[in-house]
Amino acid sequence: MTDRRRRNAPARRHGRTRQITQRTHWLLLSVLAVTLSTALLLQGYTHHMFGITSDDVPGARGRAEAVPSQVTHGGPVIANAATSAHTAQVKARTIALTFDDGPDPVWTPRILDVLRRNHVHATFFVVGTQAVDHPELVRRIVADGHQIGIHTFTHPDLAHLAPWQRSLELRETQLAVAGAAGVTTALLRPPFSSKNDALDDADWSVLRQADAAGYVTVLATRDAEDWRRPGVDRILAHAAPHGRAGQIVLMHDAGGDRSQTVAALSALVPQLKARGFKFATVSDAVGMAAPVRPAGLGDHLQGLALIDLLQGGDWAVWLLCVLMFVAGAISVLRAVVVLIAARRHRRLRTGRRGRPWGPPVTEPVSVVVPAYNESAGIEAAVRSLLASDHPVEIIVVDDGSTDGTADLVESLHLPVRVIRQQNAGKPAALNTGLAAAGCELVVMVDGDTVFEPDTVRTIVQPFADPRVGAVSGNAKVVNRGGLLGRWQHIEYVVGFNLDRRLFDLAECMPTVPGAVGAFRRRALLDIGGVSDVTLAEDTDLTMALCRDGWRVVYEEGAKAWTEAPASLNALWRQRYRWCYGTLQAMWKHRGALVQRGAAGKLGRRGLVHLLLFQVLLPLLAPVVDVFALYGLVFLDPARIIGLWLAFLLLQLMMGLYAFRLDGESPGPLWSMPLQQFVYRQLMYLVVIQSVFTAVSGSRLRWQRMERYGSLRAPVGAEGPSGDLPAQDPGLPQQAPYDGFRHRGPYDGAPEPARYGGFPGPARNEPLQQPAPYEPLRQPGPYDPFQRPAPYDPLQQPGPYDGLPQPPPHPGFRQPGPYETPQLY
């Protein structure tokens, strides 16, 4: 252990913290969500509900009683279908070439080149989605003197759509043309249409509605049947007219490979010219007034917005696909790495045959319990510590509680030291307890946590290795009732504990949890104590120890039972603080990325892991949900459900293995599928909120969690009643703390002296502290009584002699998985 520099200077208290009530980022997220949803809905509808298919008429032809006879036997251009229908014939020796389904980026330019070489104009009936994807081709069609018509937006069979869908198809296509080329058109060719005598009553209802909207329907007299790809000769045979009558020839410039169409067109135009035919657009071929006109400003702007929106939807879907694959790859990578690391960690621990760290650690331990309004659970916490089978000094630091926490502890008449101070925050309370600790080994435990009898003994054994500066215990959820309790239980076992095994193996532990952690007092003094510049003081402290060269390990056998939030609101506040504080600590210790040794391991292993799996992956998690919904509606639902089940199976496998490692019953895992629909979404919203808070530079103030009184005091831990000393005399004694008080943040009293970076006693108070860094004097052979054997229950000396003593509490009853006075 070299270079014991104080990289983590004594924390500077912020006089005031700003309560952040951010609204802007949620408004932006809502607008983004609405915009993205709209774009995806339009993209899904336009690209996956219908689509360009064969022009073969779908289904059998229905009855044609409503179709006027003059239409059935009339010309291919039909007007006034809603009132007094009439048709127009093509002039003799005139050919109107028409191309459907485009524009296509490959075949439309080739067809335009053929027409330009032969000085021929044609009519292109464009599909709206194609116009949106290739607006430059629509502009080229118009610029080359060709005529534009519409062929619906998504190429559906209009006869099978509701009237509102028909109107939407026509209107959106018109806007796409207006946005792409700045023109509007009155020409319409319904998909799957052919000749006049093929119209039935359903088709006629389409034509009547289109006429009411201002459209003229253009059918065909000759179908080249190039959509069948029968070969160039067959296309020429179907397209060439017999006789001198004028024709409207149907061909295609999109919808697949149109090389045969291009070849046939190159031969058809010279042949028909040689036969005396001339070529014209549809309107010129029937003598119709100009159907294509400049678009109004409103239509042009709406068209541009539609194009941008749909193109944005295409990009969004592409990005979602990429992000989903990235998220999937990260998830699988994490699962593989964590499972392999957990298995190896288990083998290394079990392979050391019961003494993994060295000689047994039997020296007494100071246990610091910071408490602020912990009256609901402090008694159970203290009694569980007294039931420890290892000698302990218990120090409860009351941080200005308003619910009588300190009074409650004192009224128990137990060998516990109570220190009162004005409210200054958990880091200050921990520093106060650390300054008062009389032992070299210090265990920190939250006031809502109970220990098992062997927890203290188990958690300090790694200190037999002089390189170890801190030990993380195994925190477990005590209030597991209800779905929320089960989900948090699963997260603690599967998420937190599996990760800690990985961090332990990689020697980059980023967090020793506040619920159960042990430290060398000397290591904490070297780094300046517990800092208050982040809301995750446990993470900040652990990272500082790693950067100072100390090894931080995980001892899964040191179990502590803690209360978890019992409502979604309380869970949100807790996780928001955790996540935001973790981001603060990561930023504070970002310098570890370029350091060497233990600090480099923390930076390049621990910080990168946190960034990938606790920040980036939750930010990508919504992508998986959004794409799943998109796929269920517009793609193959069976495939999407299969992928979701595969990820769920992977998580279940991780859960089963983690529960096996922790010796837990796998029963609660039945709720894991439900966890994907509420709990996971809440967690990634927490990350989003935390990231926005961090980026905005706001400082989140500490938010205390609710306590529910679900903790249970260990059996037999009541202790004797009556006048008992406040401290075991076998442990190092210090002056009484009666009247000891930290200067509050707004007190006018002079600033108290500082000791080793910790708040010390105020001037003129009788408490004497050892000099900074002076080695603490460990108790002798437990004078005036004999030192107990390793792990034997601590005998009570002096005033306890002659009184009936409580047993060492071997019958400490572990809280049951669902033992709670309330249902959650």
GROMACS .gro file of C-alpha atoms in nm, residues 276-440:
model
  165
  276GLY     CA    1  -4.788   0.545  -8.826
  277PHE     CA    2  -4.883   0.573  -8.458
  278LYS     CA    3  -4.804   0.879  -8.253
  279PHE     CA    4  -4.749   0.890  -7.879
  280ALA     CA    5  -4.916   1.127  -7.632
  281THR     CA    6  -5.002   1.164  -7.269
  282VAL     CA    7  -5.346   1.047  -7.152
  283SER     CA    8  -5.499   1.395  -7.147
  284ASP     CA    9  -5.370   1.474  -7.498
  285ALA     CA   10  -5.478   1.132  -7.627
  286VAL     CA   11  -5.845   1.192  -7.531
  287GLY     CA   12  -5.854   1.569  -7.573
  288MET     CA   13  -5.886   1.642  -7.203
  289ALA     CA   14  -5.810   1.977  -7.038
  290ALA     CA   15  -5.481   1.986  -6.851
  291PRO     CA   16  -5.527   1.764  -6.542
  292VAL     CA   17  -5.190   1.851  -6.384
  293ARG     CA   18  -5.163   2.194  -6.223
  294PRO     CA   19  -4.927   2.374  -5.986
  295ALA     CA   20  -4.995   2.288  -5.623
  296GLY     CA   21  -5.110   2.549  -5.378
  297LEU     CA   22  -4.872   2.661  -5.105
  298GLY     CA   23  -5.067   2.473  -4.839
  299ASP     CA   24  -5.062   2.146  -5.030
  300HIS     CA   25  -4.694   2.185  -5.111
  301LEU     CA   26  -4.599   2.248  -4.747
  302GLN     CA   27  -4.816   1.962  -4.624
  303GLY     CA   28  -4.660   1.739  -4.884
  304LEU     CA   29  -4.309   1.831  -4.774
  305ALA     CA   30  -4.404   1.761  -4.412
  306LEU     CA   31  -4.548   1.424  -4.510
  307ILE     CA   32  -4.233   1.330  -4.698
  308ASP     CA   33  -4.013   1.435  -4.409
  309LEU     CA   34  -4.228   1.249  -4.158
  310LEU     CA   35  -4.233   0.925  -4.354
  311GLN     CA   36  -3.864   0.941  -4.435
  312GLY     CA   37  -3.802   1.007  -4.067
  313GLY     CA   38  -4.010   0.699  -3.990
  314ASP     CA   39  -3.792   0.493  -4.221
  315TRP     CA   40  -3.481   0.619  -4.046
  316ALA     CA   41  -3.644   0.558  -3.708
  317VAL     CA   42  -3.723   0.197  -3.795
  318TRP     CA   43  -3.370   0.144  -3.925
  319LEU     CA   44  -3.226   0.299  -3.610
  320LEU     CA   45  -3.457   0.092  -3.392
  321CYS     CA   46  -3.338  -0.222  -3.565
  322VAL     CA   47  -2.975  -0.129  -3.510
  323LEU     CA   48  -3.030  -0.032  -3.148
  324MET     CA   49  -3.233  -0.345  -3.082
  325PHE     CA   50  -2.950  -0.562  -3.211
  326VAL     CA   51  -2.703  -0.361  -3.002
  327ALA     CA   52  -2.921  -0.398  -2.692
  328GLY     CA   53  -2.964  -0.767  -2.759
  329ALA     CA   54  -2.591  -0.816  -2.807
  330ILE     CA   55  -2.513  -0.625  -2.486
  331SER     CA   56  -2.772  -0.828  -2.293
  332VAL     CA   57  -2.637  -1.158  -2.416
  333LEU     CA   58  -2.279  -1.045  -2.353
  334ARG     CA   59  -2.366  -0.942  -1.999
  335ALA     CA   60  -2.542  -1.272  -1.930
  336VAL     CA   61  -2.250  -1.477  -2.057
  337VAL     CA   62  -1.985  -1.272  -1.873
  338VAL     CA   63  -2.177  -1.262  -1.545
  339LEU     CA   64  -2.259  -1.634  -1.545
  340ILE     CA   65  -1.903  -1.736  -1.626
  341ALA     CA   66  -1.767  -1.500  -1.360
  342ALA     CA   67  -2.016  -1.618  -1.099
  343ARG     CA   68  -1.927  -1.982  -1.161
  344ARG     CA   69  -1.555  -1.911  -1.138
  345HIS     CA   70  -1.604  -1.700  -0.825
  346ARG     CA   71  -1.793  -1.985  -0.660
  347ARG     CA   72  -1.520  -2.235  -0.746
  348LEU     CA   73  -1.247  -2.010  -0.610
  349ARG     CA   74  -1.431  -1.954  -0.284
  350THR     CA   75  -1.529  -2.318  -0.224
  351GLY     CA   76  -1.183  -2.439  -0.328
  352ARG     CA   77  -1.011  -2.271  -0.034
  353ARG     CA   78  -1.151  -2.529   0.212
  354GLY     CA   79  -1.305  -2.311   0.477
  355ARG     CA   80  -1.021  -2.064   0.546
  356PRO     CA   81  -1.016  -1.846   0.234
  357TRP     CA   82  -0.847  -1.537   0.379
  358GLY     CA   83  -0.602  -1.648   0.648
  359PRO     CA   84  -0.614  -1.688   1.026
  360PRO     CA   85  -0.955  -1.617   1.181
  361VAL     CA   86  -1.022  -1.252   1.257
  362THR     CA   87  -1.135  -1.231   1.621
  363GLU     CA   88  -1.067  -0.869   1.713
  364PRO     CA   89  -1.374  -0.665   1.814
  365VAL     CA   90  -1.561  -0.457   1.562
  366SER     CA   91  -1.724  -0.116   1.580
  367VAL     CA   92  -2.068  -0.112   1.422
  368VAL     CA   93  -2.189   0.233   1.311
  369VAL     CA   94  -2.564   0.277   1.257
  370PRO     CA   95  -2.655   0.615   1.104
  371ALA     CA   96  -3.019   0.685   1.187
  372TYR     CA   97  -3.262   0.951   1.077
  373ASN     CA   98  -3.626   0.888   1.174
  374GLU     CA   99  -3.569   0.514   1.197
  375SER     CA  100  -3.796   0.446   1.493
  376ALA     CA  101  -3.991   0.186   1.294
  377GLY     CA  102  -3.696  -0.051   1.265
  378ILE     CA  103  -3.410   0.068   1.482
  379GLU     CA  104  -3.492  -0.162   1.774
  380ALA     CA  105  -3.486  -0.471   1.554
  381ALA     CA  106  -3.163  -0.354   1.395
  382VAL     CA  107  -2.989  -0.293   1.729
  383ARG     CA  108  -3.108  -0.617   1.886
  384SER     CA  109  -2.987  -0.814   1.584
  385LEU     CA  110  -2.642  -0.658   1.625
  386LEU     CA  111  -2.637  -0.747   1.995
  387ALA     CA  112  -2.714  -1.106   1.897
  388SER     CA  113  -2.389  -1.124   1.698
  389ASP     CA  114  -2.152  -1.408   1.782
  390HIS     CA  115  -1.859  -1.168   1.742
  391PRO     CA  116  -1.753  -0.895   1.988
  392VAL     CA  117  -1.906  -0.568   1.876
  393GLU     CA  118  -1.918  -0.205   1.980
  394ILE     CA  119  -2.249  -0.054   1.863
  395ILE     CA  120  -2.269   0.318   1.791
  396VAL     CA  121  -2.601   0.467   1.684
  397VAL     CA  122  -2.562   0.816   1.539
  398ASP     CA  123  -2.894   0.998   1.551
  399ASP     CA  124  -2.882   1.257   1.271
  400GLY     CA  125  -3.138   1.498   1.412
  401SER     CA  126  -3.434   1.258   1.403
  402THR     CA  127  -3.776   1.405   1.474
  403ASP     CA  128  -3.950   1.077   1.559
  404GLY     CA  129  -3.765   0.997   1.880
  405THR     CA  130  -3.521   0.744   1.734
  406ALA     CA  131  -3.245   0.822   1.984
  407ASP     CA  132  -3.487   0.826   2.277
  408LEU     CA  133  -3.618   0.485   2.173
  409VAL     CA  134  -3.269   0.333   2.160
  410GLU     CA  135  -3.177   0.478   2.498
  411SER     CA  136  -3.500   0.354   2.654
  412LEU     CA  137  -3.405  -0.003   2.565
  413HIS     CA  138  -3.122   0.007   2.825
  414LEU     CA  139  -2.897  -0.197   2.600
  415PRO     CA  140  -2.517  -0.175   2.572
  416VAL     CA  141  -2.537   0.068   2.280
  417ARG     CA  142  -2.373   0.409   2.250
  418VAL     CA  143  -2.604   0.679   2.119
  419ILE     CA  144  -2.464   0.998   1.968
  420ARG     CA  145  -2.695   1.286   1.886
  421GLN     CA  146  -2.620   1.551   1.627
  422GLN     CA  147  -2.814   1.805   1.432
  423ASN     CA  148  -2.932   1.688   1.094
  424ALA     CA  149  -2.638   1.703   0.853
  425GLY     CA  150  -2.695   1.405   0.624
  426LYS     CA  151  -2.593   1.041   0.621
  427PRO     CA  152  -2.225   1.102   0.527
  428ALA     CA  153  -2.184   1.333   0.827
  429ALA     CA  154  -2.348   1.074   1.053
  430LEU     CA  155  -2.112   0.805   0.926
  431ASN     CA  156  -1.813   1.031   0.982
  432THR     CA  157  -1.930   1.102   1.336
  433GLY     CA  158  -1.962   0.732   1.408
  434LEU     CA  159  -1.625   0.663   1.251
  435ALA     CA  160  -1.463   0.931   1.469
  436ALA     CA  161  -1.615   0.770   1.776
  437ALA     CA  162  -1.527   0.413   1.679
  438GLY     CA  163  -1.280   0.244   1.908
  439CYS     CA  164  -1.192  -0.049   1.682
  440GLU     CA  165  -0.981  -0.077   1.370
   0.00000   0.00000   0.00000
